[in-house]
Coordinates of C-alpha atoms in Angstrom, one line a residue:
X1 CA 130.8 84.8 126.1
X2 CA 133.9 83.0 124.9
X3 CA 133.6 79.2 125.1
X4 CA 137.3 78.8 124.8
X5 CA 138.3 78.5 128.5
X6 CA 141.6 77.1 129.7
X7 CA 141.8 75.9 133.3
X8 CA 144.5 74.9 135.8
X9 CA 144.2 73.1 139.1
X10 CA 144.7 75.0 142.4
X11 CA 147.9 72.9 142.9
X12 CA 149.5 74.3 139.7
X13 CA 152.5 76.6 140.0
X14 CA 152.9 80.0 138.4
X15 CA 155.5 78.5 136.0
X16 CA 152.7 76.2 134.7
X17 CA 150.3 79.1 134.5
X18 CA 152.8 81.2 132.5
X19 CA 153.5 78.4 130.1
X20 CA 149.7 77.8 129.6
X21 CA 149.0 81.5 129.0
X22 CA 151.8 81.6 126.4
X23 CA 150.9 78.4 124.6
X24 CA 147.2 79.4 124.3
X25 CA 147.8 83.1 123.7
X26 CA 145.2 84.1 126.3
X27 CA 145.2 86.5 129.2
X28 CA 143.7 84.5 132.0
X29 CA 143.0 81.0 133.3
X30 CA 140.2 79.6 135.5
X31 CA 141.5 77.9 138.5
X32 CA 139.6 74.6 139.4
X33 CA 139.3 73.0 142.8
X34 CA 138.3 69.6 141.7
X35 CA 135.5 70.3 139.1
X36 CA 134.4 73.5 140.6
X37 CA 135.8 76.9 139.6
X38 CA 137.6 78.5 142.5
X39 CA 139.3 81.6 141.1
X40 CA 140.9 83.3 138.2
X41 CA 144.6 83.9 137.5
X42 CA 145.7 86.5 134.9
X43 CA 148.9 87.6 133.2
X44 CA 148.8 90.7 135.4
X45 CA 148.8 88.4 138.5
X46 CA 151.8 86.5 137.3
X47 CA 153.8 89.7 136.4
X48 CA 152.9 91.4 139.7
X49 CA 154.0 88.3 141.7
X50 CA 157.2 87.9 139.7
X51 CA 158.1 91.6 140.3
X52 CA 157.7 91.0 144.1
X53 CA 159.6 87.7 144.2
X54 CA 161.9 87.5 141.1
X55 CA 163.6 84.3 142.3
X56 CA 160.8 82.3 143.8
X57 CA 157.7 83.3 141.8
X58 CA 157.9 80.3 139.4
X59 CA 157.3 77.7 142.2
X60 CA 154.5 79.7 143.9
X61 CA 151.2 77.7 144.0
X62 CA 148.4 79.3 142.0
X63 CA 146.1 79.2 145.0
X64 CA 148.2 82.0 146.6
X65 CA 147.9 84.3 143.6
X66 CA 144.5 83.8 142.1
X67 CA 141.6 86.2 142.5
X68 CA 139.1 85.1 145.1
X69 CA 136.4 85.0 146.1
X70 CA 135.3 84.0 142.6
X71 CA 132.4 86.0 141.1
X72 CA 130.5 84.1 138.4
X73 CA 127.4 84.4 136.2
X74 CA 125.1 81.9 134.5
X75 CA 124.2 81.2 130.9
X76 CA 120.7 82.8 131.3
X77 CA 122.2 86.2 132.3
X78 CA 121.7 89.1 130.0
X79 CA 124.4 91.5 128.8
X80 CA 122.9 94.1 131.2
X81 CA 123.2 91.6 134.1
X82 CA 126.8 90.9 133.3
X83 CA 127.7 94.6 133.1
X84 CA 126.0 95.2 136.4
X85 CA 127.9 92.3 138.0
X86 CA 131.3 93.5 136.6
X87 CA 130.7 97.0 138.0
X88 CA 129.4 95.8 141.3
X89 CA 132.4 93.5 142.0
X90 CA 134.9 95.7 140.2
X91 CA 136.2 92.8 138.1
X92 CA 137.0 92.5 134.4
X93 CA 136.0 88.8 133.9
X94 CA 133.2 86.5 134.9
X95 CA 133.2 82.7 134.5
X96 CA 129.9 81.5 133.1
X97 CA 128.3 78.4 134.7
X98 CA 125.6 76.1 133.5
X99 CA 122.5 75.3 135.6
X100 CA 124.4 72.2 136.9
X101 CA 127.4 74.4 138.0
X102 CA 129.7 73.3 135.2
X103 CA 132.0 75.8 133.5
X104 CA 130.5 76.9 130.2
X105 CA 132.7 79.8 129.2
X106 CA 134.0 83.2 130.3
X107 CA 132.8 86.7 129.6
X108 CA 135.1 89.7 129.7
X109 CA 134.9 93.5 129.3
X110 CA 136.4 93.0 125.8
X111 CA 133.6 90.6 124.9
X112 CA 131.0 93.1 126.1
X113 CA 132.7 96.0 124.2
X114 CA 132.8 93.8 121.0
X115 CA 129.2 92.8 121.4
X116 CA 128.1 96.4 122.0
X117 CA 130.1 97.6 119.0
X118 CA 128.4 95.0 116.8
X119 CA 125.0 95.9 118.2
X120 CA 125.6 99.6 117.6
X121 CA 126.7 98.9 114.0
X122 CA 123.5 96.9 113.4
X123 CA 121.5 99.7 115.0
X124 CA 123.2 102.4 113.0
X125 CA 122.6 100.4 109.7
X126 CA 118.9 99.9 110.6
X127 CA 118.6 103.6 111.6
X128 CA 120.2 104.7 108.3
X129 CA 117.8 102.4 106.4
X130 CA 114.7 103.8 108.2
X131 CA 115.9 107.4 107.7
X132 CA 116.5 106.7 104.1
X133 CA 113.0 105.3 103.6
X134 CA 111.4 108.1 105.6
X135 CA 113.3 110.7 103.6
X136 CA 112.2 109.1 100.4
X137 CA 108.6 109.0 101.6
X138 CA 108.8 112.7 102.6
X139 CA 110.2 113.6 99.2
X140 CA 107.5 111.6 97.4
X141 CA 104.9 113.2 99.6
X142 CA 106.2 116.7 98.7
X143 CA 106.3 115.8 95.1
X144 CA 102.7 114.6 95.2
X145 CA 101.6 117.6 97.1
X146 CA 103.2 119.9 94.5
X147 CA 101.7 117.9 91.7
X148 CA 98.3 118.1 93.4
X149 CA 98.5 121.9 93.8
X150 CA 99.5 122.2 90.1
X151 CA 96.7 120.0 89.0
X152 CA 94.1 121.8 91.2
X153 CA 95.2 125.2 90.0
X154 CA 95.2 123.9 86.4
X155 CA 91.6 122.6 86.7
X156 CA 90.3 125.7 88.4
X157 CA 92.1 127.9 85.8
X158 CA 90.6 126.0 82.9
X159 CA 87.1 126.1 84.5
X160 CA 87.4 129.9 85.0
X161 CA 88.5 130.3 81.4
X162 CA 85.2 128.5 80.4
X163 CA 83.2 130.9 82.6
X164 CA 85.0 133.9 81.1
X165 CA 84.4 132.7 77.6
X166 CA 80.8 132.1 78.3
X167 CA 80.4 135.6 79.8
X168 CA 82.2 137.1 76.7
X169 CA 79.7 135.3 74.4
X170 CA 76.8 136.5 76.5
X171 CA 78.1 140.1 76.1
X172 CA 78.2 139.7 72.4
X173 CA 74.9 137.9 72.1
X174 CA 72.5 139.3 74.9
X175 CA 69.5 137.6 73.3
X176 CA 71.0 134.1 73.5
X177 CA 72.6 134.7 76.9
X178 CA 70.3 132.2 78.5
X179 CA 71.8 129.4 76.5
X180 CA 75.1 129.9 78.3
X181 CA 73.7 129.6 81.8
X182 CA 74.0 125.8 82.0
X183 CA 77.6 126.0 80.9
X184 CA 78.4 128.5 83.7
X185 CA 76.5 126.4 86.2
X186 CA 78.3 123.3 85.2
X187 CA 81.7 125.1 85.6
X188 CA 80.7 126.3 89.1
X189 CA 79.6 122.8 90.0
X190 CA 82.9 121.4 88.8
X191 CA 85.0 123.8 91.0
X192 CA 82.7 123.1 93.9
X193 CA 83.1 119.3 93.4
X194 CA 86.8 119.6 93.2
X195 CA 87.1 121.6 96.4
X196 CA 84.7 119.3 98.3
X197 CA 86.5 116.2 97.2
X198 CA 89.8 117.6 98.4
X199 CA 88.3 118.4 101.8
X200 CA 86.3 115.2 102.2
X201 CA 89.2 112.9 101.3
X202 CA 91.2 114.5 104.1
X203 CA 88.3 114.3 106.5
X204 CA 87.5 110.7 105.7
X205 CA 91.2 109.7 105.8
X206 CA 91.5 111.2 109.4
X207 CA 88.1 109.8 110.5
X208 CA 86.8 113.3 111.1
X209 CA 83.7 113.0 108.9
X210 CA 80.6 111.8 110.7
X211 CA 78.4 109.0 109.1
X212 CA 74.7 109.9 108.8
X213 CA 73.2 106.5 108.2
X214 CA 69.6 106.0 107.3
X215 CA 67.4 103.6 105.3
X216 CA 66.8 104.9 101.8
X217 CA 65.4 103.3 98.6
X218 CA 68.1 102.5 96.1
X219 CA 66.1 104.2 93.3
X220 CA 66.1 107.5 95.2
X221 CA 69.9 107.4 95.2
X222 CA 70.5 105.9 91.7
X223 CA 68.0 107.8 89.5
X224 CA 69.2 111.4 90.2
X225 CA 72.8 110.3 89.5
X226 CA 71.8 108.6 86.3
X227 CA 69.9 111.7 85.3
X228 CA 72.9 114.0 86.0
X229 CA 75.4 111.8 84.2
X230 CA 72.9 111.0 81.4
X231 CA 73.7 114.3 79.6
X232 CA 77.4 113.5 79.4
X233 CA 76.5 110.0 78.2
X234 CA 74.2 111.3 75.5
X235 CA 77.0 113.6 74.2
X236 CA 79.1 110.5 73.5
X237 CA 76.1 108.4 72.4
X238 CA 76.6 106.1 75.4
X239 CA 73.7 104.0 76.7
X240 CA 73.3 103.7 80.5
X241 CA 72.1 100.1 81.2
X242 CA 70.6 99.8 84.7
X243 CA 70.0 96.3 85.9
X244 CA 69.2 94.4 89.1
X245 CA 67.6 95.8 92.2
X246 CA 65.5 99.0 91.9
X247 CA 63.2 99.3 95.0
X248 CA 65.3 97.6 97.7
X249 CA 66.1 99.6 100.9
X250 CA 69.8 100.4 101.4
X251 CA 71.2 101.4 104.8
X252 CA 73.9 104.0 104.3
X253 CA 74.8 107.7 104.3
X254 CA 72.9 108.7 101.2
X255 CA 75.0 111.8 100.5
X256 CA 78.3 109.8 100.5
X257 CA 77.1 106.9 98.5
X258 CA 75.4 109.1 96.0
X259 CA 78.8 110.8 95.4
X260 CA 80.5 107.4 95.2
X261 CA 78.1 106.4 92.4
X262 CA 78.5 109.7 90.7
X263 CA 82.3 109.4 90.7
X264 CA 82.2 105.9 89.3
X265 CA 79.8 106.8 86.6
X266 CA 81.8 109.9 85.6
X267 CA 84.9 107.8 85.3
X268 CA 83.1 105.0 83.4
X269 CA 81.5 107.4 80.9
X270 CA 84.8 109.4 80.5
X271 CA 86.8 106.3 79.4
X272 CA 84.0 104.4 77.6
X273 CA 84.2 104.5 73.7
X274 CA 81.6 106.5 71.9
X275 CA 78.5 104.5 71.1
X276 CA 79.2 101.9 73.8
X277 CA 77.3 100.9 77.0
X278 CA 77.9 101.6 80.7
X279 CA 76.3 99.2 83.1
X280 CA 75.0 100.0 86.5
X281 CA 74.0 96.8 88.4
X282 CA 72.8 96.5 92.0
X283 CA 71.9 93.4 94.0
X284 CA 71.4 92.1 97.5
X285 CA 74.2 89.8 98.6
X286 CA 73.6 86.4 100.3
X287 CA 74.7 87.8 103.7
X288 CA 72.3 90.8 103.5
X289 CA 74.8 93.3 102.1
X290 CA 74.3 95.5 99.0
X291 CA 76.5 95.2 95.9
X292 CA 76.8 97.9 93.2
X293 CA 78.8 97.5 90.0
X294 CA 79.6 100.1 87.4
X295 CA 81.2 98.7 84.3
X296 CA 82.4 100.1 80.9
X297 CA 83.7 98.6 77.7
X298 CA 86.7 100.8 77.3
X299 CA 90.4 100.0 77.8
X300 CA 91.5 97.3 80.2
X301 CA 93.6 97.9 83.3
X302 CA 96.8 96.0 83.8
X303 CA 96.5 93.4 86.6
X304 CA 99.4 94.9 88.6
X305 CA 97.7 98.3 88.6
X306 CA 94.3 97.2 89.9
X307 CA 95.2 97.3 93.6
X308 CA 96.8 100.7 93.2
X309 CA 93.9 102.6 91.7
X310 CA 92.4 103.6 95.0
X311 CA 95.6 105.2 96.4
X312 CA 95.9 109.0 96.5
X313 CA 97.0 110.6 93.3
X314 CA 97.2 107.3 91.3
X315 CA 95.7 107.3 87.8
X316 CA 96.1 104.0 85.9
X317 CA 99.8 103.9 86.9
X318 CA 102.3 105.4 89.3
X319 CA 102.1 108.9 87.9
X320 CA 99.8 111.5 89.4
X321 CA 96.5 112.3 88.0
X322 CA 96.4 113.9 84.6
X323 CA 92.8 114.9 85.1
X324 CA 91.2 115.5 88.5
X325 CA 88.1 113.6 87.7
X326 CA 90.0 110.6 86.4
X327 CA 91.6 107.8 88.5
X328 CA 92.8 110.1 91.2
X329 CA 91.2 111.5 94.3
X330 CA 87.8 110.6 93.0
X331 CA 88.6 106.9 93.5
X332 CA 90.3 107.6 96.8
X333 CA 87.2 109.3 98.0
X334 CA 85.1 106.2 96.9
X335 CA 87.3 103.8 98.8
X336 CA 87.3 105.9 102.0
X337 CA 83.6 106.5 101.8
X338 CA 82.8 102.8 101.3
X339 CA 85.3 101.7 104.0
X340 CA 83.7 104.3 106.3
X341 CA 80.5 102.2 106.0
X342 CA 82.5 99.0 106.8
X343 CA 82.3 98.0 103.2
X344 CA 84.8 97.1 100.4
X345 CA 85.5 98.3 96.9
X346 CA 87.5 96.7 94.1
X347 CA 88.4 97.1 90.4
X348 CA 87.8 94.3 87.9
X349 CA 89.4 94.2 84.5
X350 CA 88.7 92.9 81.9
X351 CA 85.0 93.4 82.5
X352 CA 83.2 91.7 79.5
X353 CA 84.5 90.0 76.4
X354 CA 88.1 90.7 77.3
X355 CA 87.7 94.4 77.4
X356 CA 86.7 97.2 79.7
X357 CA 86.8 97.6 83.5
X358 CA 84.3 97.6 86.4
X359 CA 84.3 99.1 89.9
X360 CA 82.3 97.1 92.4
X361 CA 81.5 98.1 96.0
X362 CA 79.6 96.3 98.7
X363 CA 77.9 97.8 101.7
X364 CA 77.4 95.6 104.7
X365 CA 73.9 94.9 106.1
X366 CA 74.8 96.7 109.3
X367 CA 77.2 99.6 109.5
X368 CA 79.7 99.6 112.4

């Protein structure tokens, strides 16, 4: 509404009305009967009466010309309420009254058009911002999807090349063919692991993967993974240092948690310097949960990157994964699998003596 309201008494003449309209450069006046609004007189009312009575219009009392009965609104009315009242009474202006019946302002069709225009401008600006953000998100999603397809094809192609090379060597050396079987088996496992991780990340992300919780000894989960990753550790002269709990019972989905541990150990061994140590520590937390920490003494991770490592396709930075088994979907799978249990996972860096990094996850005592 406009709080600038000029008023005239019902005893005023049209000459006084015309002078007031001209002095204040406004189009209407509120007519007061005492302190109470009684009507409205507009430029159009003055012109119309002057055209009917060119000689006597100036001395005509405003009470004979004003619009009445007077339709008003109050300060608590909404824009929609005012629009409805203007349409219902077929008027262009409504005086606005306070709860005590005092004149607070006036609202006109022009005020409503101006307010609507401002609202539409704000709405259009916000809509443009949201569309821009959504478009950027879609483009980034498409870029990541394309990068993921390229990386997946690249990994599968490289693995197939290893298999083809092994088969060629077996053809050239039939006697020693058996020595190439572990290499072929490892290549097949790598492709299977890649495909399963892709599928399981999507299933965990959508909540479509069921949780098969049971009580299992920690040793029955940990020892097979240590044995599997031990060969890769030996190739780099890395010692696997297992500490903490060994025989405690853990309530979890053993297949998922085994793969979480395998991913974390693969990462740790992959980035650990030759001849160093990778730690695997497990302990019961004071609230009955179960904590597992896998740490290496390789490069540190920048503090601002630590919260981003578990996002899809992130690998130590904002770029997509350079290697599928690195800081990419493997860590995303770990986060989703642990969170599916109601647990938490985090990265810590530096780990010991100002170097390295550790990944620590906690499973709650009772899964939800």
